[in-house]
Tab-separated table of C-alpha atoms in Angstrom:
chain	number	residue	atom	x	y	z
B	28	UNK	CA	-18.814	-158.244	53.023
B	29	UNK	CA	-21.218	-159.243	55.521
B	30	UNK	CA	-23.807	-156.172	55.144
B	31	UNK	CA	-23.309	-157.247	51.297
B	32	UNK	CA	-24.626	-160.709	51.954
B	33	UNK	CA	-27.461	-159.943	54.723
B	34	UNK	CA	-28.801	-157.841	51.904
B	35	UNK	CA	-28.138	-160.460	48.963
B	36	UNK	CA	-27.093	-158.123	46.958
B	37	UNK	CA	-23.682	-156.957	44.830
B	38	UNK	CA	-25.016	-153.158	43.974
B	39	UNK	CA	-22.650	-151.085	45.814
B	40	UNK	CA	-25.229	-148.020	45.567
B	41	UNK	CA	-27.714	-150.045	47.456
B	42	UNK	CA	-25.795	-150.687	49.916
B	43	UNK	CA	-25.035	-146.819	50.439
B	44	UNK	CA	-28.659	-146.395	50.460
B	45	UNK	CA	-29.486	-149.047	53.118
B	46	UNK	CA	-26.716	-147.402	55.664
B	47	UNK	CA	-27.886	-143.466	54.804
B	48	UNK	CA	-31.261	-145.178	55.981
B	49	UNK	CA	-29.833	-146.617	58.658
B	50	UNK	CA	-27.979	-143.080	60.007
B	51	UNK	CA	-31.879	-141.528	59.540
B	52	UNK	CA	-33.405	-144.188	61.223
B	53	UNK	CA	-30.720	-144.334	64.443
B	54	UNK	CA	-30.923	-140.225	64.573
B	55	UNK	CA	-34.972	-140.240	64.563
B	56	UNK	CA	-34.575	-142.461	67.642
B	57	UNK	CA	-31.251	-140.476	69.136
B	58	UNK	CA	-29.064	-143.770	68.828
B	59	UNK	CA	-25.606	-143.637	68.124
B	60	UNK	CA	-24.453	-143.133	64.621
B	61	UNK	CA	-20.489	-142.509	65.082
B	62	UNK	CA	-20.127	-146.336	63.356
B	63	UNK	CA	-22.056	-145.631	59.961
B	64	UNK	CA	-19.865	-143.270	58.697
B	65	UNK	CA	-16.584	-144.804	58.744
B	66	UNK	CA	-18.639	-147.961	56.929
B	67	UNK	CA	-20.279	-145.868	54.765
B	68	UNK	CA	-16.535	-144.214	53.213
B	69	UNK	CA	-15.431	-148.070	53.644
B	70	UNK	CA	-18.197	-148.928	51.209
B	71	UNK	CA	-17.504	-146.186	48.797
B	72	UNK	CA	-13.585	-146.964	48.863
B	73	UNK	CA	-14.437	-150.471	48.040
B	74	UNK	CA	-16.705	-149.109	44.962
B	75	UNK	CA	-13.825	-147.366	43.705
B	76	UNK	CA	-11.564	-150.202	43.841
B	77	UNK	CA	-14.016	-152.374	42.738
B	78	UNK	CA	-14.403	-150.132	38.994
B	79	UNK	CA	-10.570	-149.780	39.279
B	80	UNK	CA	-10.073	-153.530	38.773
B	81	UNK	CA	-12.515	-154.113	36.194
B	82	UNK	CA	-11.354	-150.764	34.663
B	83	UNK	CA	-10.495	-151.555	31.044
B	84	UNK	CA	-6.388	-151.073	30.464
B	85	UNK	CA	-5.792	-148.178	28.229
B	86	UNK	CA	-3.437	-150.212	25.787
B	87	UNK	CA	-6.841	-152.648	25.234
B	88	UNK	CA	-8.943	-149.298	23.871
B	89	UNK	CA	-8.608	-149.803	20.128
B	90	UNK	CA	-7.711	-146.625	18.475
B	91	UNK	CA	-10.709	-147.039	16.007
B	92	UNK	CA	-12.983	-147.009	19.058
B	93	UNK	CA	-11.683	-144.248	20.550
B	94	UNK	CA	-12.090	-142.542	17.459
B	95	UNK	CA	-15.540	-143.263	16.568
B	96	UNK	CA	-16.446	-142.292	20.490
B	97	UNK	CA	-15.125	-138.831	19.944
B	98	UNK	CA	-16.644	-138.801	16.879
B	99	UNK	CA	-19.547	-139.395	18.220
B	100	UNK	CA	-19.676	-137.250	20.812
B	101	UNK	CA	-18.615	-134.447	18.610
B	102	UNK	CA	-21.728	-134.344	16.683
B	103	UNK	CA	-23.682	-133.145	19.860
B	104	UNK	CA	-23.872	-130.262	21.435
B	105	UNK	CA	-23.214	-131.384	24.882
B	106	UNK	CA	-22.358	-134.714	25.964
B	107	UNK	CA	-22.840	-135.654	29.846
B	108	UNK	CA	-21.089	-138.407	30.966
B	109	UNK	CA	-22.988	-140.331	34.176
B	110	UNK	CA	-20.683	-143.252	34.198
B	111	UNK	CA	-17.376	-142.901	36.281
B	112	UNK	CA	-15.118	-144.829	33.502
B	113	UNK	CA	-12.936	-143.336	31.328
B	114	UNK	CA	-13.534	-144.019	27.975
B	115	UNK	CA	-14.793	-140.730	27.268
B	116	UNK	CA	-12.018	-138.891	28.671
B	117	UNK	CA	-9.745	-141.197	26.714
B	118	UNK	CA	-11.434	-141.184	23.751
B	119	UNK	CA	-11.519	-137.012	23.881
B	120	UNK	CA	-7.788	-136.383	24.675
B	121	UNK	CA	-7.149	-138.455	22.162
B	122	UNK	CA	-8.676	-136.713	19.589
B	123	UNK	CA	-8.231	-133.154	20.508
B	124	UNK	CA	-6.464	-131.930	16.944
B	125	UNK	CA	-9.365	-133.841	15.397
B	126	UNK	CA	-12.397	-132.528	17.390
B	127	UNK	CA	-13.855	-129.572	18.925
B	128	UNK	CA	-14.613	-130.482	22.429
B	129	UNK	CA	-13.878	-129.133	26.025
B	130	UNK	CA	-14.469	-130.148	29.587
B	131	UNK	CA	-14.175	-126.919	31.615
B	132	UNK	CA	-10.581	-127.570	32.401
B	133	UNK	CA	-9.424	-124.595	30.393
B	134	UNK	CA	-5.839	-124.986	31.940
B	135	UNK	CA	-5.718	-128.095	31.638
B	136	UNK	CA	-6.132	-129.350	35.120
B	137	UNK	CA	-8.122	-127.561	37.190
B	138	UNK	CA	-12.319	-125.822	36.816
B	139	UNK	CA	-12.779	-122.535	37.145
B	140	UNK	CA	-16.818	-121.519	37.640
B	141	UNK	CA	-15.769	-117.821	36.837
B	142	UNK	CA	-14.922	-119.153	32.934
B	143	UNK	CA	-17.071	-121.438	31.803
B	144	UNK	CA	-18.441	-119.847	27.998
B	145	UNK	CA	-17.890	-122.003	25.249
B	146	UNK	CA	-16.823	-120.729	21.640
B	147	UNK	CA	-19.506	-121.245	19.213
B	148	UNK	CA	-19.479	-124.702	16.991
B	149	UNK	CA	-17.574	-126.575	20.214
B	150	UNK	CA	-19.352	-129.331	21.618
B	151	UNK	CA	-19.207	-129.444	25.780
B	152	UNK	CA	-18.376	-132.557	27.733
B	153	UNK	CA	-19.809	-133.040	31.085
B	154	UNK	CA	-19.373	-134.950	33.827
B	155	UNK	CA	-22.534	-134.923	36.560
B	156	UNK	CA	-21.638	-137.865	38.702
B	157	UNK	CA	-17.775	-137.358	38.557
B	158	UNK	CA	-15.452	-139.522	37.243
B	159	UNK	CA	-12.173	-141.456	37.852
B	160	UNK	CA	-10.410	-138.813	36.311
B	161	UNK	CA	-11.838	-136.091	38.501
B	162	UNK	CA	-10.674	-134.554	42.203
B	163	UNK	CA	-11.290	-132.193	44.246
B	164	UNK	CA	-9.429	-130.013	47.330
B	165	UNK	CA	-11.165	-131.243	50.419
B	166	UNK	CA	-10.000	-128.255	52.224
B	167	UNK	CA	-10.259	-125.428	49.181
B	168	UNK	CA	-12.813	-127.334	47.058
B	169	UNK	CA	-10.991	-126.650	44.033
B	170	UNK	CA	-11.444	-129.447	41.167
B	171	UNK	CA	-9.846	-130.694	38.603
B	172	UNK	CA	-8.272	-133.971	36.529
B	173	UNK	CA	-5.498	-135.900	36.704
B	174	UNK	CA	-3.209	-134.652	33.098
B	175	UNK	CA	-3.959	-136.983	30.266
B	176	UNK	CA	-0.629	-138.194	29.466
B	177	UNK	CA	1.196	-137.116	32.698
B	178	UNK	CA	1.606	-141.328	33.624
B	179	UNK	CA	-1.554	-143.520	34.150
B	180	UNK	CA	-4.563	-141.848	35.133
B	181	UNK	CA	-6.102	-145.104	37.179
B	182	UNK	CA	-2.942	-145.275	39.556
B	183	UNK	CA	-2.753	-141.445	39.559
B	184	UNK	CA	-6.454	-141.847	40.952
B	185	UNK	CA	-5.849	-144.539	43.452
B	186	UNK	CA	-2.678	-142.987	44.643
B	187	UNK	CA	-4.855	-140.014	45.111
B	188	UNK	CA	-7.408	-142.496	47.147
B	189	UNK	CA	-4.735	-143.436	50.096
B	190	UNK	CA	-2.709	-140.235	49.725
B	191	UNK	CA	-2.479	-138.253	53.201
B	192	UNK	CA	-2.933	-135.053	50.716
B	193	UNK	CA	-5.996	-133.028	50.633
B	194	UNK	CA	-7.160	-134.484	47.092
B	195	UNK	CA	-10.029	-136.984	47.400
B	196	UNK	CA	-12.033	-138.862	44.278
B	197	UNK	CA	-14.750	-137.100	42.622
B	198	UNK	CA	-17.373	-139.574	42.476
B	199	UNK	CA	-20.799	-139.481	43.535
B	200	UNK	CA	-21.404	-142.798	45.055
B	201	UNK	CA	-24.489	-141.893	47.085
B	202	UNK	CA	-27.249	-144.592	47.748
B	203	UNK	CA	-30.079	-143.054	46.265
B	204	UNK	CA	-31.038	-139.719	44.524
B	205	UNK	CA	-31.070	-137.570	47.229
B	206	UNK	CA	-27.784	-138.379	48.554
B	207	UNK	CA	-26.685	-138.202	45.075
B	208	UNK	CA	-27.588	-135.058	44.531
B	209	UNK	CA	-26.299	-133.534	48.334
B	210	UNK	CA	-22.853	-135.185	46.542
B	211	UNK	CA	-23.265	-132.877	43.450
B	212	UNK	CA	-23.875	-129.858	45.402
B	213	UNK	CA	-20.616	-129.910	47.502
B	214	UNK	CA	-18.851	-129.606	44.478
B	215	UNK	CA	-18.583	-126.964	41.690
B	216	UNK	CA	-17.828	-128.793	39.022
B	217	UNK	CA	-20.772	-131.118	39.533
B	218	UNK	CA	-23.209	-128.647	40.603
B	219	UNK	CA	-22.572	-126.691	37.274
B	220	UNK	CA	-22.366	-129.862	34.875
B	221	UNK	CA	-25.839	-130.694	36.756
B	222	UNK	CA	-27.149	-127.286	35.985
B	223	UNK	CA	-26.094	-127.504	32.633
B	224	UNK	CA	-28.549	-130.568	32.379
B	225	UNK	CA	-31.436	-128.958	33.846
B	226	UNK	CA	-30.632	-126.341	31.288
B	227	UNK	CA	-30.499	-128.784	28.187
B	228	UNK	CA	-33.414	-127.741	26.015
B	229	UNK	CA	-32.140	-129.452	22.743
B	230	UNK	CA	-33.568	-133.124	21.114
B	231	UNK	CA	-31.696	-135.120	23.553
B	232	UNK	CA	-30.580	-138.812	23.313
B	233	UNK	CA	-30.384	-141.390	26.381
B	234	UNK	CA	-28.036	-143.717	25.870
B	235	UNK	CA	-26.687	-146.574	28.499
B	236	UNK	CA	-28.998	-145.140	31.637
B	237	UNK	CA	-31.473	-146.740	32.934
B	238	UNK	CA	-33.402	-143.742	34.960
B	239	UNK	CA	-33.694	-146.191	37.953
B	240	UNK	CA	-35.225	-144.749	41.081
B	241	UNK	CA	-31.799	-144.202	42.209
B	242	UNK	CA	-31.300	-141.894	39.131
B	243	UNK	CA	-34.748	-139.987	39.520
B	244	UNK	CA	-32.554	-136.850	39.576
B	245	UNK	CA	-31.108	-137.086	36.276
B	246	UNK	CA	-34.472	-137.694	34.873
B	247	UNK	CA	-35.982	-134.731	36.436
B	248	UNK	CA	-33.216	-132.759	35.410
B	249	UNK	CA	-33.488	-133.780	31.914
B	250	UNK	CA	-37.657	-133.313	32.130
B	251	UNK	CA	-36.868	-129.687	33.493
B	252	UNK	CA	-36.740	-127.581	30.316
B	253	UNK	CA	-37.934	-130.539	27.894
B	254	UNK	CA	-41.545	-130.099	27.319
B	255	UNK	CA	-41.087	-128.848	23.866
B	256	UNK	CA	-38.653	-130.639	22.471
B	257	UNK	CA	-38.166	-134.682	22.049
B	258	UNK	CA	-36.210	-137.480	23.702
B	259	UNK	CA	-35.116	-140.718	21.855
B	260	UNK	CA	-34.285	-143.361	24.675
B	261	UNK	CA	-31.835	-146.179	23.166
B	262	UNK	CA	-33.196	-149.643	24.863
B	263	UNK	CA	-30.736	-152.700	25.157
B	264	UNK	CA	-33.500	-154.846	23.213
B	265	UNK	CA	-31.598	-158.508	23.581
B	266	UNK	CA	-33.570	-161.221	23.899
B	267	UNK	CA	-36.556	-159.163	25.305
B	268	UNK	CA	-39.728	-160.087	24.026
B	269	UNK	CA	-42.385	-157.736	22.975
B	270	UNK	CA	-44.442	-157.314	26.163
B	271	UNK	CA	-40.535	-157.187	28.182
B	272	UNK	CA	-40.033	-154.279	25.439
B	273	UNK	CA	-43.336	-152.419	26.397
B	274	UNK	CA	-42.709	-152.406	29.853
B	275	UNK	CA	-39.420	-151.084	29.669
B	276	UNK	CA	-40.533	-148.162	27.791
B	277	UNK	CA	-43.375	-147.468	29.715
B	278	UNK	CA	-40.415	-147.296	32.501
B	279	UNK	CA	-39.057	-144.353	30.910
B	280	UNK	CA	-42.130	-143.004	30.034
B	281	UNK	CA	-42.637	-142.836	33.882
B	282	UNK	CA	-39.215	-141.898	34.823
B	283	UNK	CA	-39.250	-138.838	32.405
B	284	UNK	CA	-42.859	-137.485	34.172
B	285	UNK	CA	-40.952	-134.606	35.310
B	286	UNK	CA	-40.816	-133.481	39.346
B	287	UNK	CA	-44.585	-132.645	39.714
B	288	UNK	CA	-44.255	-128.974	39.075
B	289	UNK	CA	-45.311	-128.931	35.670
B	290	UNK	CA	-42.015	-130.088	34.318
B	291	UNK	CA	-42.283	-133.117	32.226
B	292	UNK	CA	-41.370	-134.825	28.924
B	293	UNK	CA	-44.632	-135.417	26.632
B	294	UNK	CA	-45.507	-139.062	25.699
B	295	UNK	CA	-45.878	-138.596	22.511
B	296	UNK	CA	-42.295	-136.827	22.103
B	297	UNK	CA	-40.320	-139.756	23.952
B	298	UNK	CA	-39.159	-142.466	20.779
B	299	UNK	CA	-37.186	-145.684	21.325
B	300	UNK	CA	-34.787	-147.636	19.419
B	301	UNK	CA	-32.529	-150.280	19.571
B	302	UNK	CA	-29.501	-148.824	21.494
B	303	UNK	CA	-27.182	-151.226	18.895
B	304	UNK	CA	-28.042	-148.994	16.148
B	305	UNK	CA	-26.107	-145.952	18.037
B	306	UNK	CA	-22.594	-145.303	17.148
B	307	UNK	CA	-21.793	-145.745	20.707
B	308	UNK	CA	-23.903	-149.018	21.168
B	309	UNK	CA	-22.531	-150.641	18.261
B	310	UNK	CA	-21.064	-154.420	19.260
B	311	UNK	CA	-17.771	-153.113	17.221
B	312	UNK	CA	-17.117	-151.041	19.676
B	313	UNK	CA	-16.185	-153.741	22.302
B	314	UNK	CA	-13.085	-154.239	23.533
């Protein structure tokens, strides 16, 4: 609480960020660094109790809503999910008979990198960042997800938290893109859904993300095999005004520039609109 206040801030990634400086910083010089880490997995505990309070309660999730979200996401081709809530999951077990969708977890619990093809005409759901849902074997590295249905997945997942079991969250918490990104590559299941990404070559829709510096991963992964194809960015237009609007898609204009090696997202192929207009930005789908 008191690193939160010197930096007058409530952004739990920032706070990551400051204290993976701050391990850098105290290395460079050969100072002692035994204290960070034990604050650092303090910080990211907190961030995971933090979304599990202000989780929404499954019972509150309107079955309309989770039916237009699967809907939704069942008109794409792949869906990746950078948020750690579970509203997607939800919305997706829910509407398995009605949808063609899979996450990977061909048996239901657990990820398998040697079987990951997809039958033709299903739409893939992916998961780059983790989610609530998610775990992984700190000794085998195996992942998988708590069983939709098998009892309340938010108490399965903080029950997981303080268990003295080898199963620890799968959420990637880091401070800033390239901690982020050492995150994804300890684990298989992010490391392929991030591949997948980087992959993407299909008209592609941004919805909810802002492509903050802390995100400049995702955005080069989505610039990576983009350069021929087009990008509509969904903008949360409020009460901006018109010069607010401008700069905010000149923002994503500039986070979509690619990673320098040719990789990059032309100007002229990047379109806005009003992220309200988008099934999934819709004010009916509130809670």
């Amino acid at each position: 609480a008191d690193l939160f206040d010197r930096l007058d801030t409530e952004n739990f990634e920032f706070v990551l960020g400051r204290l993976v400086e701050a391990r850098e910083v105290l290395e460079a010089v050969q100072r002692g660094t035994a204290w960070i880490d034990p604050l650092y997995e303090e910080v990211r505990t907190a961030l995971f109790a933090a979304v599990r309070q202000v989780h929404v309660p499954y019972e509150s999730l309107r079955e309309s809503a989770k039916t237009d979200y699967a809907a939704a996401m069942n008109d794409c081709s792949s869906v990746f999910v950078l948020n750690y809530d579970l509203i997607a999951y939800w919305s997706h077990m829910a509407r398995l008979a009605e949808t063609k969708m899979v996450d990977f977890m061909f048996d239901g619990e657990h990820f398998d990198p040697g079987n990951t093809d997809v039958w033709s005409g299903y739409t893939e759901i992916l998961y780059p960042h983790g989610g609530l849902h998610l775990w992984q074997d700190v000794r085998t590295g195996v992942a998988g997800k708590y069983r939709y249905g098998s009892g309340n997945i938010l108490e399965q997942a903080e029950a997981g938290l303080s268990a003295s079991g080898t199963r620890a969250p799968l959420l990637v918490s880091g401070g800033n893109a390239t901690e982020k990104m050492s995150l994804i590559q300890q684990s298989a299941l992010l490391a392929f859904a991030y591949q997948r990404l980087v992959a993407n070559t299909a008209p592609t829709v941004i919805l909810g993300v802002s492509l903050q510096e802390t995100d400049s991963h995702i955005a080069d992964a989505i610039a990576a095999n983009m350069r021929s194809s087009h990008v509509a960015v969904g903008v949360h237009v409020g009460s901006m005004d018109a010069d607010a609007l401008d700069a905010e898609r000149e923002r994503y204009r500039v986070a979509l520039r690619g990673d320098g090696n040719g990789s990059r997202v032309k100007r002229a192929d990047i379109q806005f609109f009003d992220s309200s207009t988008h099934p999934l930005g819709s004010p009916t789908m509130r809670c």
